[in-house]
Structure formats: structure tokens, C-alpha cells
XYZ file of N, CA and C in Angstrom:
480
model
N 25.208 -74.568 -141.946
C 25.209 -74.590 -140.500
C 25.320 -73.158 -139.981
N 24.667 -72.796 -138.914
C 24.442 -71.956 -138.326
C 25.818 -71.304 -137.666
N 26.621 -70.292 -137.732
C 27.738 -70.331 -137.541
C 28.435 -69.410 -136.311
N 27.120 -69.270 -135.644
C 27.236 -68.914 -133.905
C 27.786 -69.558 -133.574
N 27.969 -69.072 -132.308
C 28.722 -70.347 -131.390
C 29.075 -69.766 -130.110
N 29.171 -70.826 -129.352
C 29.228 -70.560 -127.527
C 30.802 -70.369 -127.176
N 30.533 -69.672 -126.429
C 32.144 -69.366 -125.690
C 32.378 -70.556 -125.240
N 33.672 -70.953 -124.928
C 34.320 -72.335 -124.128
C 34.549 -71.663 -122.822
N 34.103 -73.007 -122.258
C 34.432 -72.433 -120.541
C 35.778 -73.392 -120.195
N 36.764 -72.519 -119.151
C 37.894 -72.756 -119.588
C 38.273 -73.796 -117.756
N 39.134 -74.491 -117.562
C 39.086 -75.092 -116.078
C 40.183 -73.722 -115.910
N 39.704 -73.611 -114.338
C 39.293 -74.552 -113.295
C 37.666 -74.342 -112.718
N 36.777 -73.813 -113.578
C 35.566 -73.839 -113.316
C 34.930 -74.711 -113.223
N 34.252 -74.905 -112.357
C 33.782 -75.990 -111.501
C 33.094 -76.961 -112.091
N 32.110 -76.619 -113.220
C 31.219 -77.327 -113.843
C 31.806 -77.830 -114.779
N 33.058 -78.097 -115.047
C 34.072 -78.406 -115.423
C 34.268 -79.892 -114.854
N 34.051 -80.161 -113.771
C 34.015 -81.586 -112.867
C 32.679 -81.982 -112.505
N 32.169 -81.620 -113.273
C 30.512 -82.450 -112.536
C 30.127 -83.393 -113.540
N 29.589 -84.412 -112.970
C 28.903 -85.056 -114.238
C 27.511 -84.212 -114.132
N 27.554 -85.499 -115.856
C 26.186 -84.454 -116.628
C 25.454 -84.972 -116.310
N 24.038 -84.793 -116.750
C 22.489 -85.352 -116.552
C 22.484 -86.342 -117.708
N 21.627 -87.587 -117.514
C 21.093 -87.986 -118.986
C 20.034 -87.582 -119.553
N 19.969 -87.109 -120.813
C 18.689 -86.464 -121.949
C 17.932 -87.184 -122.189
N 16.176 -86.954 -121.865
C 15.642 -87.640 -121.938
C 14.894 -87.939 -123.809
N 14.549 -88.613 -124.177
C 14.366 -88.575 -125.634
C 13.015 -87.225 -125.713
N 12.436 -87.199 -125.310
C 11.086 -85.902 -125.339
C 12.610 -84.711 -125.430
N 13.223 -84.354 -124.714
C 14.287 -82.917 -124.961
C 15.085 -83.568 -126.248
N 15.493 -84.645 -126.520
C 16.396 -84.487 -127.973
C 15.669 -84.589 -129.064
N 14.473 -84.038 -129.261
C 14.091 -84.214 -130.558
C 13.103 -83.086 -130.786
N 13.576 -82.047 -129.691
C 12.769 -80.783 -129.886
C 13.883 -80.447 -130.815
N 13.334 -78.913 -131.662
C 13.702 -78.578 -132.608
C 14.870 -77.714 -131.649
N 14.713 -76.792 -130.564
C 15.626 -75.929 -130.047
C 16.798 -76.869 -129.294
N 17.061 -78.134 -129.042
C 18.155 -78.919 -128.694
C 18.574 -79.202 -130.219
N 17.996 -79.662 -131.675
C 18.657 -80.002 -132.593
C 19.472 -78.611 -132.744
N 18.748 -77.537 -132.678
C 19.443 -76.404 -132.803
C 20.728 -76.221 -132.276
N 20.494 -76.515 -130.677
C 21.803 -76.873 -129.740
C 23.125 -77.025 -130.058
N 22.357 -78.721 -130.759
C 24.216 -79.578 -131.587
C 24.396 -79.054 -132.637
N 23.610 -78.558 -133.710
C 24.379 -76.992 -134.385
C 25.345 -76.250 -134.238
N 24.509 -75.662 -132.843
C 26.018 -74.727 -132.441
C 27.231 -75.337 -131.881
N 27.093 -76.206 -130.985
C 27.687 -76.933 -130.342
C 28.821 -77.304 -131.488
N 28.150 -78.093 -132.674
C 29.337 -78.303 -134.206
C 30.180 -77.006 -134.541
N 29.134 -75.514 -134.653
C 30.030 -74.875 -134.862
C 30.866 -74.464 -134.189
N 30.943 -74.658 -132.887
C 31.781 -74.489 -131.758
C 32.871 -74.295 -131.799
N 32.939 -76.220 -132.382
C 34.033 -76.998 -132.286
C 34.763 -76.633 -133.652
N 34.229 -76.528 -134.589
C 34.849 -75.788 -135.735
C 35.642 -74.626 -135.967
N 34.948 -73.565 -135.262
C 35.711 -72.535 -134.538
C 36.468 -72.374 -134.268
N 36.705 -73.445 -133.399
C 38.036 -73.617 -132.411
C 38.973 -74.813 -132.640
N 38.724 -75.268 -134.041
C 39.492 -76.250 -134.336
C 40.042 -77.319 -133.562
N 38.816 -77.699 -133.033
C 38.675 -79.252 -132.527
C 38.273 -80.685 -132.963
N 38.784 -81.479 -132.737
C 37.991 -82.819 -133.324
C 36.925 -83.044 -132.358
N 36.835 -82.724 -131.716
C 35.476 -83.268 -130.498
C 35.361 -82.232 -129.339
N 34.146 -82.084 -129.066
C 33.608 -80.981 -127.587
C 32.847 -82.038 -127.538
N 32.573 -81.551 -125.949
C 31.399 -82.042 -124.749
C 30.456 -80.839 -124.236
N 29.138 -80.850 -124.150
C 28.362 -80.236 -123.236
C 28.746 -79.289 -122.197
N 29.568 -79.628 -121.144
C 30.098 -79.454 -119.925
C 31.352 -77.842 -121.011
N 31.948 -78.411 -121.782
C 32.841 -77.277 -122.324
C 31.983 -76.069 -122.519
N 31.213 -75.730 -122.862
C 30.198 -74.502 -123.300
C 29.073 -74.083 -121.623
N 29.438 -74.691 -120.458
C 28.725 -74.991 -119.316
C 27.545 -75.201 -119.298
N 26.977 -76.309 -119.625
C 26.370 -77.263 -120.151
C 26.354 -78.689 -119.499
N 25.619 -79.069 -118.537
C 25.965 -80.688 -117.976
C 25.120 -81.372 -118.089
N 24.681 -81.728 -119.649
C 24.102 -82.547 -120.338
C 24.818 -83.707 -121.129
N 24.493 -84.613 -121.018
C 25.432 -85.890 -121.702
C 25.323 -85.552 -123.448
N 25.407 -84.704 -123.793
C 25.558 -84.414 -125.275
C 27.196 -84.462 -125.644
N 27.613 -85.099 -126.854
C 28.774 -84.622 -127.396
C 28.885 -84.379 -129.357
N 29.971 -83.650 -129.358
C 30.163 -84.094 -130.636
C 31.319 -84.196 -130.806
N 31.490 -85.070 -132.552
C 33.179 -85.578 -132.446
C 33.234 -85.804 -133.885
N 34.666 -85.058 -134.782
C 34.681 -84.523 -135.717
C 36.112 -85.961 -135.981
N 36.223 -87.390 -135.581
C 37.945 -87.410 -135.545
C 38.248 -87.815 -137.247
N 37.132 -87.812 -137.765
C 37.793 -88.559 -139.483
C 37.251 -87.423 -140.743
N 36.862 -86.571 -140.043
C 36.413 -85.339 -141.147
C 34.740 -85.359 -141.227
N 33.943 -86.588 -140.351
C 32.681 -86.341 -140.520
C 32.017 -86.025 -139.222
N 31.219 -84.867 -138.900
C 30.763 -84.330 -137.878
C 29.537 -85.427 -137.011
N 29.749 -85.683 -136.390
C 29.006 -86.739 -135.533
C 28.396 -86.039 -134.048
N 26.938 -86.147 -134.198
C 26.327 -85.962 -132.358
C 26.030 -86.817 -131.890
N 26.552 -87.096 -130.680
C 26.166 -88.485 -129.807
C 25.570 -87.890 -128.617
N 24.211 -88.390 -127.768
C 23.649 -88.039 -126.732
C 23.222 -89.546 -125.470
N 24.189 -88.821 -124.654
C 24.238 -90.243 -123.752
C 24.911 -91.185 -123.768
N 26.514 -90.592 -124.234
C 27.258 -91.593 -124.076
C 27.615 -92.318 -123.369
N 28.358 -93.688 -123.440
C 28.424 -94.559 -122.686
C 29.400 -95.872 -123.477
N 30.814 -96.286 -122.502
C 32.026 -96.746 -122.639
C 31.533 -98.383 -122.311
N 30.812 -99.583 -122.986
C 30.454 -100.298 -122.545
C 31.498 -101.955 -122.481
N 32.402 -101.168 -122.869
C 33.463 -102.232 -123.087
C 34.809 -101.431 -123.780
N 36.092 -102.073 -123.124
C 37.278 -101.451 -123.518
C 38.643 -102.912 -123.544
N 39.255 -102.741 -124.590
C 40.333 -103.527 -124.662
C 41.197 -103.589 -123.250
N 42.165 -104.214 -122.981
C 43.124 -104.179 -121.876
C 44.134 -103.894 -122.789
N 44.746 -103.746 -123.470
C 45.326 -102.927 -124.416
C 45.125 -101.282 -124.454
N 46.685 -100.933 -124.382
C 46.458 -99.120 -124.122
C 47.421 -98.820 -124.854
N 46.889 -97.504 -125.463
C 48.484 -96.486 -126.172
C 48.196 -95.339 -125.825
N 49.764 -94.909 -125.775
C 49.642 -93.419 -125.289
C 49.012 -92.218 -126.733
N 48.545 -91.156 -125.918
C 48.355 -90.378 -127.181
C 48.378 -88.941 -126.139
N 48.822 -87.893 -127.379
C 49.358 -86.690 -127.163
C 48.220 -85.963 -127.371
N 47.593 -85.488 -126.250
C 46.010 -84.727 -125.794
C 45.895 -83.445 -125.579
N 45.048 -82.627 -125.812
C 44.989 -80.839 -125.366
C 43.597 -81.402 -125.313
N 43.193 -79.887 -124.994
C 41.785 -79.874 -124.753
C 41.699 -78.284 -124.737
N 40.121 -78.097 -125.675
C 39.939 -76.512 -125.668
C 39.800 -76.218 -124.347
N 38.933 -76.275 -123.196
C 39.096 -75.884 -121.662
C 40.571 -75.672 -121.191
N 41.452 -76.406 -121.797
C 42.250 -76.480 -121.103
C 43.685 -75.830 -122.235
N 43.599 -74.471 -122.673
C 44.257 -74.119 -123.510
C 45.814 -73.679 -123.103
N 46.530 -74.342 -124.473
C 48.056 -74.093 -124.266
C 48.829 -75.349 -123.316
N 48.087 -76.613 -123.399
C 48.592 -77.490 -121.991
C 48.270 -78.603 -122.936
N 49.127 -79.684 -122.808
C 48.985 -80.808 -123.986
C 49.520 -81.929 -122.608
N 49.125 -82.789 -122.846
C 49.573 -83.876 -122.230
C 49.837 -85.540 -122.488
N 50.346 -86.768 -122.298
C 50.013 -87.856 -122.794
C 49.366 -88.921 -121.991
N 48.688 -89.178 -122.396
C 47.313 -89.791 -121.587
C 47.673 -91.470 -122.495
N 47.075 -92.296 -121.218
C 46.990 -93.927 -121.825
C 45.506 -93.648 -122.067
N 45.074 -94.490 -123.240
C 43.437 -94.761 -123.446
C 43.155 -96.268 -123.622
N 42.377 -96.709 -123.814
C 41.976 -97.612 -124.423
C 41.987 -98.015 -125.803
N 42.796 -99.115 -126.769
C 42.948 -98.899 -127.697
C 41.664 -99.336 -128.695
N 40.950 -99.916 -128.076
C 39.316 -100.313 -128.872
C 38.682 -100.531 -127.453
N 37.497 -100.052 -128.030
C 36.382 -100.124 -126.694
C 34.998 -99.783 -127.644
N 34.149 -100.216 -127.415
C 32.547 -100.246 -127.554
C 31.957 -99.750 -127.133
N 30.882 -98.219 -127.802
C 30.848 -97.577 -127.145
C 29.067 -97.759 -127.409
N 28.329 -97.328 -126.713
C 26.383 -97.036 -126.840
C 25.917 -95.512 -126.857
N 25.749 -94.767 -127.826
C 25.172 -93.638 -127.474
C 23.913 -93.408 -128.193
N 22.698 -92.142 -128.317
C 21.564 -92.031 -128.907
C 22.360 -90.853 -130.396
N 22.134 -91.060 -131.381
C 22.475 -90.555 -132.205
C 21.210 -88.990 -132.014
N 21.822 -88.172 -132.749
C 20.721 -87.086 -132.845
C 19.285 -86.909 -133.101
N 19.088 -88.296 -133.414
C 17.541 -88.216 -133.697
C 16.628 -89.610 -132.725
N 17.827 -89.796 -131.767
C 17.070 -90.492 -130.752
C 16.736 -92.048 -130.728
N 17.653 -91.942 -131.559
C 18.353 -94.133 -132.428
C 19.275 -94.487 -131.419
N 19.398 -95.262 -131.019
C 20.365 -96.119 -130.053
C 21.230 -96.798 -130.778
N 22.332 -96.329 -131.060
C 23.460 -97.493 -131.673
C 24.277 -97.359 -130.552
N 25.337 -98.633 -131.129
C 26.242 -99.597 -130.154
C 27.549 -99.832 -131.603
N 28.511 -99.182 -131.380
C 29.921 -99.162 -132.402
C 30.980 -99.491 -132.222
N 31.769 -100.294 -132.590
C 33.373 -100.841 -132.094
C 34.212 -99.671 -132.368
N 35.051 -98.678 -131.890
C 35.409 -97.907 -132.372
C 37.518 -98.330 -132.176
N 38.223 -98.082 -132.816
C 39.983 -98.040 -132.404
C 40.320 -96.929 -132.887
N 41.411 -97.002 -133.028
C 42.479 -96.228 -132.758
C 42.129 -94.760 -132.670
N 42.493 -93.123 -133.640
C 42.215 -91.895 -133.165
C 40.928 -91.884 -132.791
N 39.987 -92.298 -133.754
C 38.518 -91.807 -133.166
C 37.967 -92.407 -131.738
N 38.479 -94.131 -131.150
C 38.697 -94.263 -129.882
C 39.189 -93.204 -129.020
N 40.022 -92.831 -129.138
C 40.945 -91.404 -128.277
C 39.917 -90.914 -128.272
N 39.581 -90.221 -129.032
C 38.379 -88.941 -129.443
C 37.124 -89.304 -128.155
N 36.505 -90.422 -128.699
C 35.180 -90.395 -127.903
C 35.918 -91.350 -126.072
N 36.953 -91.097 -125.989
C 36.876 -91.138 -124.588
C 37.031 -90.076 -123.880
N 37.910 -89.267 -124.631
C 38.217 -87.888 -124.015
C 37.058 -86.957 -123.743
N 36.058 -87.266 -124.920
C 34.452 -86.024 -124.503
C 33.562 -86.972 -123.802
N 34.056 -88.555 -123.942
C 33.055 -89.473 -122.732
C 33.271 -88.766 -120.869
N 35.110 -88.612 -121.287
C 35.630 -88.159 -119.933
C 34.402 -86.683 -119.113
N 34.739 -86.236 -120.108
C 34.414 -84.580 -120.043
C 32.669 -84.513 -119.626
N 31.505 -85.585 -120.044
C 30.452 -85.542 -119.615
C 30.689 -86.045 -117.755
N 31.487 -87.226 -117.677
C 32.170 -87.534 -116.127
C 32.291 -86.086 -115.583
N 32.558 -85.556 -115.965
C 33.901 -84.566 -114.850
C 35.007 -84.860 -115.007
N 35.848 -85.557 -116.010
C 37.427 -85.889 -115.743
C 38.095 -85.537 -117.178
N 38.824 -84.358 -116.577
C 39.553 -83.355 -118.043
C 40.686 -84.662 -118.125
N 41.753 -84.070 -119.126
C 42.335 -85.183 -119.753
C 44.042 -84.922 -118.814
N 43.877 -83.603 -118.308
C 45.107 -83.576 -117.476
C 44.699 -84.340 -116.105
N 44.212 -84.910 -115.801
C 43.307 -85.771 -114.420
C 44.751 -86.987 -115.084
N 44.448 -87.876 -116.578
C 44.893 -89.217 -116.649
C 46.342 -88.690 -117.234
N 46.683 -87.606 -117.454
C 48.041 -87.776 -118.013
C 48.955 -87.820 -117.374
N 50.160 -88.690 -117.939
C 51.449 -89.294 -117.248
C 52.591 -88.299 -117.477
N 52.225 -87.448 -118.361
C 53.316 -86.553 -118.305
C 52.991 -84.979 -118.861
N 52.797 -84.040 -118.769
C 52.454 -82.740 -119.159
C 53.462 -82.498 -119.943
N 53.028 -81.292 -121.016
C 53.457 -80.317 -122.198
C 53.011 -79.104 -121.757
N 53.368 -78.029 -121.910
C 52.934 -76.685 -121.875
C 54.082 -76.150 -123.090
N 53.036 -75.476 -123.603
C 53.730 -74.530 -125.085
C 54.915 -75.303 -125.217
N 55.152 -76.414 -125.869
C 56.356 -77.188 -126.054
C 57.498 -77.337 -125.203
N 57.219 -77.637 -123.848
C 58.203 -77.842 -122.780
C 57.541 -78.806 -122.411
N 58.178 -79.978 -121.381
C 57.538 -80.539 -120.511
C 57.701 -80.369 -119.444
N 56.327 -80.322 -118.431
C 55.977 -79.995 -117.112
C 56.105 -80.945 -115.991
């Protein structure tokens, strides 16, 4: 893997809250967007993340990727098509949002639809961490960082 990589854009920049566009299949299967989620992976590697969004690198394209079980995954066009009524809390940061941790309720299984990198449509039951995972970069194509849903803030091991 190509081991460039894009600066993170950090809030309170604006494009930070916008939603993204949806990708049409003609742009995800050019060779310079596969290139894209390349960097986009090494990004997140970089910076020792389990998952980035589009919008993090300023970018407001429904692209993500999400690292939560050790295997690197690109999803384009995500989409939350069902969620348990069942919630647990979980203890959240976010690269945009560095040094600030918070605990956010999620959904503890939810079903999610996205285009895999080569422009396949799957539909996956996902629970527990990797659930967390793909709501938080689902959030982030929205516009809604993860300090928006949290019930209680952390900063450098204090609470806020």
C-alpha cells in the first residue's frame, strides 16, 4: 500500500458538518478513486484509527473505511438500514476531534447497505465493536461528529 497520506482536517471546520454526496458507480471504479481508498487506508493507519470518513481528509463524498477486527474494509455509500432498540454505551474519540473522548449510546446491532470498492452492493448484520465503528464514520458522512451524541465528555483523562 501506498503509504502517503492526507492530512486530517480537524473540527470546527465546517465541512466537518455537511453531508456528503453519493458516488456514482462510473467515479468508483476509476483507477484514481481506487487510488483514493489507498490513501484514505493509509491515513487511517497513520493515525492509528479503526475507521475514517471522507469528510475527515475534507472530502464530502460518502466513502469510508473501517479497520474494527484487523481487516481493512472500503465501503462507498453507506447506509444504516435498520438498528436494534437496544443501546450500549461506548467510549469514542475521533481523529478530527483530537485529545477529547467521549461516551456515546449506539446501536447495539443494526444492518447496514453499502457498495464495496468495486461497486457490489452488499447488505451485513453487523454488533457489537465493529457496529460502533460503522456508525461513527456513517455519522461523519451526515455531518454529526461523535461529540454531537455524547452523554458525557473526557478530555486527556478528566471529565468535562
Amino acid at each position: 500500500m501506498n503509504q502517503e497520506t492526507f492530512p486530517i482536517v480537524k473540527d470546527p471546520t465546517p465541512s466537518l458538518r455537511e453531508h456528503s454526496r453519493v458516488l456514482s458507480m462510473d467515479e468508483i471504479l476509476t483507477p484514481e478513486f481506487q487510488a483514493y481508498l489507498d490513501k484514505l487506508a493509509a491515513t487511517m493507519l497513520v493515525e492509528d484509527g479503526v475507521g475514517i470518513a471522507s469528510p475527515q481528509i475534507g472530502r464530502n463524498i460518502r466513502a469510508i473505511i473501517i479497520n474494527p477486527t484487523g481487516t481493512i474494509e472500503s465501503w462507498i455509500n453507506p447506509e444504516i438500514i435498520k438498528a436494534s432498540d437496544t443501546m450500549v454505551e461506548s467510549e469514542e474519540g475521533c481523529l478530527s476531534v483530537p485529545g477529547v473522548y467521549g461516551i456515546v449510546k449506539r446501536h447495539k446491532k443494526i444492518r447496514v447497505r453499502a457498495m464495496n470498492r468495486h461497486g457490489r452492493m452488499e447488505e451485513m448484520d453487523v454488533k457489537g465493536f465493529p457496529a460502533i465503528v460503522w456508525q461513527h464514520e456513517i455519522d461523519h458522512v451526515n455531518g454529526i461528529l461523535f461529540v454531537d451524541k455524547a452523554e458525557r465528555m473526557i478530555k486527556t483523562g478528566k471529565h468535562i
